[in-house]
Coordinates of C-alpha atoms in Angstrom, one line a residue:
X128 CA -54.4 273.5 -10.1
X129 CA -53.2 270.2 -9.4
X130 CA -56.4 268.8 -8.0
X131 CA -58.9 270.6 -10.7
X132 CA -56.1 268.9 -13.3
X133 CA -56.9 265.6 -12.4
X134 CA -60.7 265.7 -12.2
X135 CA -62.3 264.2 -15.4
X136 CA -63.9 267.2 -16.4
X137 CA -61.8 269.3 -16.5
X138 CA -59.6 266.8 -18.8
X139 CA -62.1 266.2 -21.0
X140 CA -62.6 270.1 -21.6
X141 CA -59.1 271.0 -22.3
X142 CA -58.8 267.9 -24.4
X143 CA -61.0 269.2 -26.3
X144 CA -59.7 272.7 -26.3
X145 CA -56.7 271.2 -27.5
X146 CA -58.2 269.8 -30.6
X147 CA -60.1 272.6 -31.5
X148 CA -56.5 274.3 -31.1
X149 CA -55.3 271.7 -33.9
X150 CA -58.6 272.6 -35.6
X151 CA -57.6 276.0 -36.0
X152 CA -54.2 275.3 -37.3
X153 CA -52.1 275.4 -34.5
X154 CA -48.5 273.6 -34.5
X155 CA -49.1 269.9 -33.8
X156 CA -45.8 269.3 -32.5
X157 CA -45.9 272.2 -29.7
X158 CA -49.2 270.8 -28.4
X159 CA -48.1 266.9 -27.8
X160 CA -46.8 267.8 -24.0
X161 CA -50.0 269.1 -23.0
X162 CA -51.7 266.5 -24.7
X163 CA -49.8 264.0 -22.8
X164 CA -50.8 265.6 -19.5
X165 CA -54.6 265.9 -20.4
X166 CA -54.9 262.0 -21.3
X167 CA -53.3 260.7 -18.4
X168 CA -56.0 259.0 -16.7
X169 CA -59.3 259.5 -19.2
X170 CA -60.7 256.5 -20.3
X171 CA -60.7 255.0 -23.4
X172 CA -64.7 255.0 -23.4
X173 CA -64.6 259.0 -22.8
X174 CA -62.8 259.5 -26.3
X175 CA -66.2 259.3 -28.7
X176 CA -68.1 260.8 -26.7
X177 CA -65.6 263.9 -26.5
X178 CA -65.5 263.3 -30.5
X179 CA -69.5 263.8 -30.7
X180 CA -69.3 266.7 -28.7
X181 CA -67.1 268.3 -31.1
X182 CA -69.7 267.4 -33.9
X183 CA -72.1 269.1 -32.5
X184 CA -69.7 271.9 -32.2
X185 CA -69.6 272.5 -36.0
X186 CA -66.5 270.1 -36.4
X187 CA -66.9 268.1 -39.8
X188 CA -66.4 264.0 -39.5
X189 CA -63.6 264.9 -41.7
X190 CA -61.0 267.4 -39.7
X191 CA -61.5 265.2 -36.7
X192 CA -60.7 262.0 -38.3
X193 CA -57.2 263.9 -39.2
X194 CA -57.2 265.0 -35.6
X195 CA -57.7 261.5 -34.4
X196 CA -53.9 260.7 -35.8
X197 CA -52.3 262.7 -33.5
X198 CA -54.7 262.0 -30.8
X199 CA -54.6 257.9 -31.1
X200 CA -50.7 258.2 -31.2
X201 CA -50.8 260.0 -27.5
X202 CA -53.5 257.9 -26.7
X203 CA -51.1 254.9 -27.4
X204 CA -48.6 256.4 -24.9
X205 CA -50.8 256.9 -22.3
X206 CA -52.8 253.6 -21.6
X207 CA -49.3 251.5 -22.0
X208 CA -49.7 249.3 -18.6
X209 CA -53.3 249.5 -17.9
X210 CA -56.3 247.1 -17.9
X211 CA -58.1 246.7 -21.6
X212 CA -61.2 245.3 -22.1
X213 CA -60.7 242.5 -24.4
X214 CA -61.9 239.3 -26.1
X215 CA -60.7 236.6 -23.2
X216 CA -63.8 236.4 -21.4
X217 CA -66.5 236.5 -24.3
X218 CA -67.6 232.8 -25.4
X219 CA -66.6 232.0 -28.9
X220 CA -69.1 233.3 -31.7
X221 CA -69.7 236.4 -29.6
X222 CA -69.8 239.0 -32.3
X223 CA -67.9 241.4 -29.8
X224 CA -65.0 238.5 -29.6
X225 CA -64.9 237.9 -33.2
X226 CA -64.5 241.5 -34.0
X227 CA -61.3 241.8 -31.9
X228 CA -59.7 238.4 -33.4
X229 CA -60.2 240.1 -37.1
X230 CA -58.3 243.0 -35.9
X231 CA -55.2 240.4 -35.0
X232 CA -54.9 239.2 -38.2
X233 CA -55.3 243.3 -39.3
X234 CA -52.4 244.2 -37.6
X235 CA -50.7 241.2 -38.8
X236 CA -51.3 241.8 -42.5
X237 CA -50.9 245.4 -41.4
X238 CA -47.1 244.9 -40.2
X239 CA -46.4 242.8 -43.3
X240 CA -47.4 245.0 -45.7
X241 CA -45.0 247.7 -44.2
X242 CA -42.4 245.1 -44.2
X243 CA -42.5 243.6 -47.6
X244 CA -42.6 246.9 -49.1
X245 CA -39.9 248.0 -47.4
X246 CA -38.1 244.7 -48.3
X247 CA -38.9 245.3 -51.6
X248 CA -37.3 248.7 -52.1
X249 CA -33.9 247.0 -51.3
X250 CA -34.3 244.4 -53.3
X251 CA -32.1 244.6 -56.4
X252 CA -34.0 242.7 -58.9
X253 CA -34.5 239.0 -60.1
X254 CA -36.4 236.4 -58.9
X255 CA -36.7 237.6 -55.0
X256 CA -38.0 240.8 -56.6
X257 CA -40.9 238.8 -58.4
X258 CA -41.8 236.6 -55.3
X259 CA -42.1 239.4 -53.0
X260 CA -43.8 241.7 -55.5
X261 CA -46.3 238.1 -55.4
X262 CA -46.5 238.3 -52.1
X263 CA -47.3 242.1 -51.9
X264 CA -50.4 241.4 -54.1
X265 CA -51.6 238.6 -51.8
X266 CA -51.6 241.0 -49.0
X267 CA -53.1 244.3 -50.4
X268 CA -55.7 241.7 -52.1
X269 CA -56.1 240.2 -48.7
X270 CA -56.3 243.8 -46.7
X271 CA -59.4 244.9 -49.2
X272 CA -61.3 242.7 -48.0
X273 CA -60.8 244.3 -44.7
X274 CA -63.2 246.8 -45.9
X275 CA -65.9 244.7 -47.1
X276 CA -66.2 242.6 -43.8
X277 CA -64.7 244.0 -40.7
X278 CA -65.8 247.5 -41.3
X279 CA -68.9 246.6 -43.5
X280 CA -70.3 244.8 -40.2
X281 CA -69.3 247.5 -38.2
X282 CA -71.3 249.9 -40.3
X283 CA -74.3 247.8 -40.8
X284 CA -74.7 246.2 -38.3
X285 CA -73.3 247.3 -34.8
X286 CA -73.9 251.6 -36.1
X287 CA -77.1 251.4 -36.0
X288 CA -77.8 250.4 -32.4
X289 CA -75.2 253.5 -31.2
X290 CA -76.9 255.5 -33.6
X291 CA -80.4 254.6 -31.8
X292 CA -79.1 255.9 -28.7
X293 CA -77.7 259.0 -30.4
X294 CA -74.1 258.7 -30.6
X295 CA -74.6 259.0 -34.4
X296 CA -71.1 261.0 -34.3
X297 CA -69.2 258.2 -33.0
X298 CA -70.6 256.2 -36.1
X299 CA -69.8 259.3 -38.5
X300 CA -66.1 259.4 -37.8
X301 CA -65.5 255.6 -37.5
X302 CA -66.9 255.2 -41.4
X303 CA -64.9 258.0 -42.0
X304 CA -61.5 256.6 -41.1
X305 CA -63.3 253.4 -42.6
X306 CA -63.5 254.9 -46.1
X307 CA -60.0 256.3 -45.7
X308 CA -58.2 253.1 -45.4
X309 CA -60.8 251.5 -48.2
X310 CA -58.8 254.1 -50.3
X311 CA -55.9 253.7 -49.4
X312 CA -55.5 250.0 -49.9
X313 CA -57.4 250.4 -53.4
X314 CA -54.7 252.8 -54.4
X315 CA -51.9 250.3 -53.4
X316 CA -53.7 247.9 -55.2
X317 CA -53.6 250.7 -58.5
X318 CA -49.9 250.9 -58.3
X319 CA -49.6 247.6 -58.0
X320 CA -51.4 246.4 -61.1
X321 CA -49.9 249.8 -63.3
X322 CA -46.2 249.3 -62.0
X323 CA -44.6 248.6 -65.7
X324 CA -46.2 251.9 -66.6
X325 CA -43.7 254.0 -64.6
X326 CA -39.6 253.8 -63.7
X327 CA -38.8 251.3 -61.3
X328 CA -37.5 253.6 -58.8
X329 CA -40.3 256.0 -58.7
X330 CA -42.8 253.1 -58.1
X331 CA -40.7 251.5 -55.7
X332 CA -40.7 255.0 -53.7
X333 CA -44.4 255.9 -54.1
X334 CA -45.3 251.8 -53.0
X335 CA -43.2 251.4 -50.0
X336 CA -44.6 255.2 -48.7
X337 CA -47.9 254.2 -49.9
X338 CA -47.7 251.2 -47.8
X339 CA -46.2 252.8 -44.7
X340 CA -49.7 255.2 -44.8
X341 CA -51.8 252.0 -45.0
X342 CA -49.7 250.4 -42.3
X343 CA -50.3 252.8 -39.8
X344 CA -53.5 254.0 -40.7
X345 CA -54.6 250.0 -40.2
X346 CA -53.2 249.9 -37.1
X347 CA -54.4 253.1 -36.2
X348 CA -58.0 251.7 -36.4
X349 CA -56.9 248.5 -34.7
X350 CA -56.1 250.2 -31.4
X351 CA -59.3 252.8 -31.6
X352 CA -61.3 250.0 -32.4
X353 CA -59.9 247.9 -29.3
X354 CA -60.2 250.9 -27.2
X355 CA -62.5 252.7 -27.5
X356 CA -65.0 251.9 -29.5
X357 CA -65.5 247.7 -28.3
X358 CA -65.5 248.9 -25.0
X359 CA -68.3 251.5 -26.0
X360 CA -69.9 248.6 -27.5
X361 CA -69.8 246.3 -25.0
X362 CA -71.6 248.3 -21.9
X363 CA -74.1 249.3 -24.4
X364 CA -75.3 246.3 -26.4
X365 CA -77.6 243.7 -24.3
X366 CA -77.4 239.7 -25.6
X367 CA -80.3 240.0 -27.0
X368 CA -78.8 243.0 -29.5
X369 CA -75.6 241.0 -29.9
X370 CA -77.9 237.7 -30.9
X371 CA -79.4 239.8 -33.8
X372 CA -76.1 241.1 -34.9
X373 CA -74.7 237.1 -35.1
X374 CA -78.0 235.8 -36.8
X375 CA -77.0 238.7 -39.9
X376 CA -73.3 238.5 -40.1
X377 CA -72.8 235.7 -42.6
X378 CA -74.9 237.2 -44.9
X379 CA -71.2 240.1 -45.1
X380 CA -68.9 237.2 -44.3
X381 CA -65.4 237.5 -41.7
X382 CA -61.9 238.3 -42.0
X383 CA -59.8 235.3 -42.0
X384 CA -61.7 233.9 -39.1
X385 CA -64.5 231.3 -39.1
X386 CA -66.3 231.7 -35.9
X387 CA -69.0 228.9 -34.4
X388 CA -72.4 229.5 -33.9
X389 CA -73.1 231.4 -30.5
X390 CA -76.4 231.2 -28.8
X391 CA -76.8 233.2 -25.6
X392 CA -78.7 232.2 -22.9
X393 CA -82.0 230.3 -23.0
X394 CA -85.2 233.0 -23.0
X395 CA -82.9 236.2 -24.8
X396 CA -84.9 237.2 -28.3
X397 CA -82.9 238.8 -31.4
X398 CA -83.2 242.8 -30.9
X399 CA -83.1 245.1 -33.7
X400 CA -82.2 248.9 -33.1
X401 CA -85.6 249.8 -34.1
X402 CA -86.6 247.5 -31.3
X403 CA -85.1 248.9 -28.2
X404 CA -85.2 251.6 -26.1
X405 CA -82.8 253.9 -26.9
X406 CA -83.1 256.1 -23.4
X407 CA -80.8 255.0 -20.8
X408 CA -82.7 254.5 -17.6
X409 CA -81.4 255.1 -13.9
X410 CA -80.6 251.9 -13.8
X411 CA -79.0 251.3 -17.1
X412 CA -76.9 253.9 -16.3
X413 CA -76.2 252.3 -13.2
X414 CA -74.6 249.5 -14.9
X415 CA -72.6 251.1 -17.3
X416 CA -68.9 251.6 -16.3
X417 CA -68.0 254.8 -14.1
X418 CA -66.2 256.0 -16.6
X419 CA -69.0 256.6 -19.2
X420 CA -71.7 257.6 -16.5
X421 CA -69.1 260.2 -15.9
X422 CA -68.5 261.5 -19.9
X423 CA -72.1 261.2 -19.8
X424 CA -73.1 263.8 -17.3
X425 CA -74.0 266.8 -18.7
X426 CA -74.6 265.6 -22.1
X427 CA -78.2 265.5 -23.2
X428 CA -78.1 262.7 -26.1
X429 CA -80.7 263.2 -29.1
X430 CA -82.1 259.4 -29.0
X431 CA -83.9 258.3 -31.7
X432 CA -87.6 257.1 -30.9
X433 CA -88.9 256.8 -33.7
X434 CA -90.9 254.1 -34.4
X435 CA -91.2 251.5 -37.2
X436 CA -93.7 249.8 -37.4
X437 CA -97.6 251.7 -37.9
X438 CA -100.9 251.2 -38.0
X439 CA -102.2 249.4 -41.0
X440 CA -98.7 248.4 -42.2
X441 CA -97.7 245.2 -44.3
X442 CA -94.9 243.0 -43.0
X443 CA -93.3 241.8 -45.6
X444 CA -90.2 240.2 -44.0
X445 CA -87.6 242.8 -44.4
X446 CA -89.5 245.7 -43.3
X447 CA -93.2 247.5 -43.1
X448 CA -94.8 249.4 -46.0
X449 CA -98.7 250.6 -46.3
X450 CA -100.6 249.7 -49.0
X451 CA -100.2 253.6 -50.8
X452 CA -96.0 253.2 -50.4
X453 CA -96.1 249.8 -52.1
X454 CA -98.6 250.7 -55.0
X455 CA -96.1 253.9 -55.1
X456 CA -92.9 251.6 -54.8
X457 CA -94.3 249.5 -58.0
X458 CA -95.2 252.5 -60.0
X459 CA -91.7 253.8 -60.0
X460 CA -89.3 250.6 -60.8
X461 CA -88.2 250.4 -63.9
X462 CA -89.8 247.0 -64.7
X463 CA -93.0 245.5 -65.9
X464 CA -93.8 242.8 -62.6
X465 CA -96.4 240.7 -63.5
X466 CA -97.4 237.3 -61.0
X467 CA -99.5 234.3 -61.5
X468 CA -100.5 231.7 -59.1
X469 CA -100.4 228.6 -58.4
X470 CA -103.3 228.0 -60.3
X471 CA -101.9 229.9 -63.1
X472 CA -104.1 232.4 -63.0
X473 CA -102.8 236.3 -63.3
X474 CA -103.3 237.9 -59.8
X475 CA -101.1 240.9 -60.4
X476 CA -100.0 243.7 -62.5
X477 CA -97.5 246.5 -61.7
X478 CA -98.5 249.8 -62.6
X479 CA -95.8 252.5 -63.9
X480 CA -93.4 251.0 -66.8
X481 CA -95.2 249.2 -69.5
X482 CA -93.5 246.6 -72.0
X483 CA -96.8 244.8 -73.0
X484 CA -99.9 246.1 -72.6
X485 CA -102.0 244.8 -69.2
X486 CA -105.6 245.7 -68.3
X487 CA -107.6 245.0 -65.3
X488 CA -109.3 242.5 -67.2
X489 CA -106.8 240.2 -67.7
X490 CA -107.1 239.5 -63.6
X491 CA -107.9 236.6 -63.0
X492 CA -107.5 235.1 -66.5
X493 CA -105.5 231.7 -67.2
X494 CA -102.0 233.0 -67.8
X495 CA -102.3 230.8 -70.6
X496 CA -105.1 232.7 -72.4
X497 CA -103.0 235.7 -72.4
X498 CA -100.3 234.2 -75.1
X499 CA -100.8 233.7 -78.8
X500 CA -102.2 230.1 -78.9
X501 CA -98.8 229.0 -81.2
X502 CA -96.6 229.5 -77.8
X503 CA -99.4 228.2 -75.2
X504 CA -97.3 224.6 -75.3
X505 CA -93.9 226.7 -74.4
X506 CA -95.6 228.4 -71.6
X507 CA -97.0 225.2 -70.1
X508 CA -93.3 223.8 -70.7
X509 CA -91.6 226.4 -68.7
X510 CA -94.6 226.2 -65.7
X511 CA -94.4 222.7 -65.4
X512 CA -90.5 222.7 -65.2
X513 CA -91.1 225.2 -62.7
X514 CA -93.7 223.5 -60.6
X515 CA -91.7 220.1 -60.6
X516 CA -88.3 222.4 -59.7
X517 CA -86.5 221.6 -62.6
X518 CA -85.6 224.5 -63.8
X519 CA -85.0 228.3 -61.6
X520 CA -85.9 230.8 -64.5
X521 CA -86.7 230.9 -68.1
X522 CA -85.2 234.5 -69.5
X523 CA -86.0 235.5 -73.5
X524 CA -84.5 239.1 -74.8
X525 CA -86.4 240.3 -78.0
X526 CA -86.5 243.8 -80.2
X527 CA -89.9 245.3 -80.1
X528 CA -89.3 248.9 -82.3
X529 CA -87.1 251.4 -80.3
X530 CA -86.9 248.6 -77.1
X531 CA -84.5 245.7 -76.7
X532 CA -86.9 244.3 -74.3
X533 CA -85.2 241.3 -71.2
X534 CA -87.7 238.8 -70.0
X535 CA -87.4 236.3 -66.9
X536 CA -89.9 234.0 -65.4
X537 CA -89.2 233.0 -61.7
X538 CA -90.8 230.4 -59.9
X539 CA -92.1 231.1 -56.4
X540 CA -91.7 229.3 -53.1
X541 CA -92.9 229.3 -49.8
X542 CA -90.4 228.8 -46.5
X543 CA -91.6 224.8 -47.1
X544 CA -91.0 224.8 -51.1
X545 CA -94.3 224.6 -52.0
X546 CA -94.7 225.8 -55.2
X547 CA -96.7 230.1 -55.1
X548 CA -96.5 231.0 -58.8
X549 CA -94.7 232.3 -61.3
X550 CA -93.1 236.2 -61.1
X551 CA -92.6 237.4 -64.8
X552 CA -90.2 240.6 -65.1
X553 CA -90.0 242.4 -68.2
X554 CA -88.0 246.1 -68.7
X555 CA -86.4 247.7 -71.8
X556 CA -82.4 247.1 -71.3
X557 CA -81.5 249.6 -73.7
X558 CA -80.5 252.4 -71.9
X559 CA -78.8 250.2 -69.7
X560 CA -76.7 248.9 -72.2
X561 CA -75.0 252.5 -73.0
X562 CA -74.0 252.7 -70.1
X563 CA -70.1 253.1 -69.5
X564 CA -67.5 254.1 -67.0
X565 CA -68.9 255.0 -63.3
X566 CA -70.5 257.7 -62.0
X567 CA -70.6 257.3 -58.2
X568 CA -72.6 258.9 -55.4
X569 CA -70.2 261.4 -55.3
X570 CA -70.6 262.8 -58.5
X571 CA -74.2 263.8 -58.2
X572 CA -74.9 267.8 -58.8
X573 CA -78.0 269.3 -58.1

């Protein structure tokens, strides 16, 4: 028993018989021994793969994002003393290295948040009580931004090239736990902002538990993040994927770091997900560590081969349409596009939504032929502005009957600033402006 016990197979099947046990709603607390026994000795890579089986088993995202708790907490315990795989020998600007220094400062902000609130509910009042309170509010306003750059890179730009190679459950339950946290630290911020609305005492309590959720929950992510899923990362992803991943990330920005520029070697091209091959060949397999070519065996992954690009598509720069998607694309936005050229003639007209009346013979026609001759001198005004680069837009808002009708002209550049045309964008804002409240993704019903 002792021998089959310590072969990875058989750990990784009773690990997760064990959380399907959880699943089913057996007593946490009775299963942490044989937890303990079954992790000695996996891998940290092992543990998303185990997690995508159970996807496929009919395990929602949800239940084993609760299950991960318990399981990262044992995990903890049983990788104390060995060998991580972290940030010291990536060069600086390495996406992989600058994703491991955000989660230092995490846990740092992490820890304080735990500690001020717990500070603050033995605080007795006066000033001390206002500075930490002032402090508290740095670091929750600090901590949400946590969600829109650590994990918003994560998601956007590092999922995609796991979910290529069809570990798209690894992605599922890391963006779960992602959204959690998101919550959680919005809600801290809530109670911060309404605290005068309820006794002190009560939002003392609720805050400092509140925070001790958050707390852990960031750290929680720190360590799963650390170990398993940067290690996943970094015997999957080539240079060439990492180079395409640093060329997009200050478009989503960092968390309280600022790391340099990072070019890999000389001859390595940018690769986007759609770009690779998502099979793993004999000898990519080969290079991957022992402990995933051993999670992997057995495991037929689902990798996504579909292809981008087709025949007879337009590149447009972020992405490829045919000619019947973009005539379709046009005919649904809720806007009137109209473009001129350089030579001020009208080249273009969307079709769908119509705020003034276009017919194909206006194509072609000096733009300024299509104005009532009494405004001919403001349209020249505004091209001319535009063609010397004085001025960036020229918006007008009018009532035509039932419409409240928005205008903007937009001059056009190429990649050298040279002057293309002039992009005119009319829509009725009407029904925009009742609009009030939220009504999120969520809330859609069929």
């Amino acid at each position: 028993m002792t021998e089959l016990l310590n072969t990875r197979e058989y750990k990784k099947e009773q690990l997760k018989r064990l959380l399907l046990k959880i699943h089913r709603g057996e007593n946490v607390e009775t299963l942490k021994d044989e937890f303990r026994q079954v992790l000695s000795g996996i891998s940290p890579l092992e543990i998303p793969l185990m997690e995508q089986e159970l996807v496929k088993e009919g395990i929602s995202a949800k239940d084993i994002a609760k299950m991960c708790d318990l399981h990262v907490e044992l995990f903890r315990e049983a990788v104390k003393g060995t060998d991580e795989l972290e940030e010291k020998d990536l060069p600086d600007g390495h996406p992989l290295k600058t994703l491991y220094q955000e989660n230092k400062e995490i846990m740092k902000d992490a820890e304080m948040l735990n500690l001020y609130a717990r500070t603050l509910a033995t605080t007795k009042g006066g000033r001390m009580r206002e500075e930490i309170l002032g402090v508290l509010e740095d670091i929750v306003k600090d901590l949400r931004k946590v969600g829109f750059t650590h994990y918003n890179r994560e998601e956007m730009l590092t999922f995609p090239y796991i979910e290529r190679r069809g570990l798209t459950a690894i992605a599922t339950v890391l963006w779960t736990k992602h959204d959690e946290i998101r919550f959680m630290v919005r809600h801290l911020a809530g109670l911060l902002r309404k605290r005068d609305e309820m006794p002190w005492e009560e939002f003392v309590e609720r805050f400092k538990n509140k925070a001790s959720e958050a707390s852990f929950a960031l750290s929680d992510m720190v360590f799963r993040e650390n170990n398993i899923y940067y290690p996943t990362l970094r015997a999957l992803l080539s240079e060439g994927e990492w180079m395409a991943i640093r060329m997009q990330e200050e478009e989503i920005g960092f968390y309280k770091v600022d790391p340099p520029a990072w070019d890999p070697d000389d001859g390595v091209r940018p690769l986007h997900p759609w770009e690779i091959n998502p099979e793993l060949s004999v000898e990519e397999l080969l290079n991957l560590p022992k402990e995933v070519q051993e999670a992997l065996k057995g495991q037929p992954l689902e990798f996504d081969k579909s292809e981008l690009k087709r025949d007879g598509d337009i590149d447009l720069g972020t992405g490829y349409v045919g000619v019947e998607e973009l005539k379709a694309i046009f005919e649904a936005l809720p806007v009137d596009v109209t473009f001129i050229d350089r030579d001020d003639r009208v080249r273009f007209f969307s079709p769908g939504e119509r705020i003034f009346d276009r017919t194909f013979s206006v194509l072609g026609r000096p733009v300024q032929l299509c104005h009532p001759p009494k405004s001919v001198h403001i349209v020249n005004k505004i091209l001319k502005a535009f063609k010397e680069g004085r001025k960036k837009e020229a918006t007008f808002w009018l009532r035509l009957g039932e419409k409240y009708v928005y205008i903007r002209y937009l001059p056009l550049f190429d990649g050298n600033g040279d002057y293309l045309g002039t992009l005119e964008m009319t829509m009725d804002i009407k029904p925009y402006k009742r609009i009030e409240g939220e009504k999120r993704l969520l809330d859609w019903r069929d």
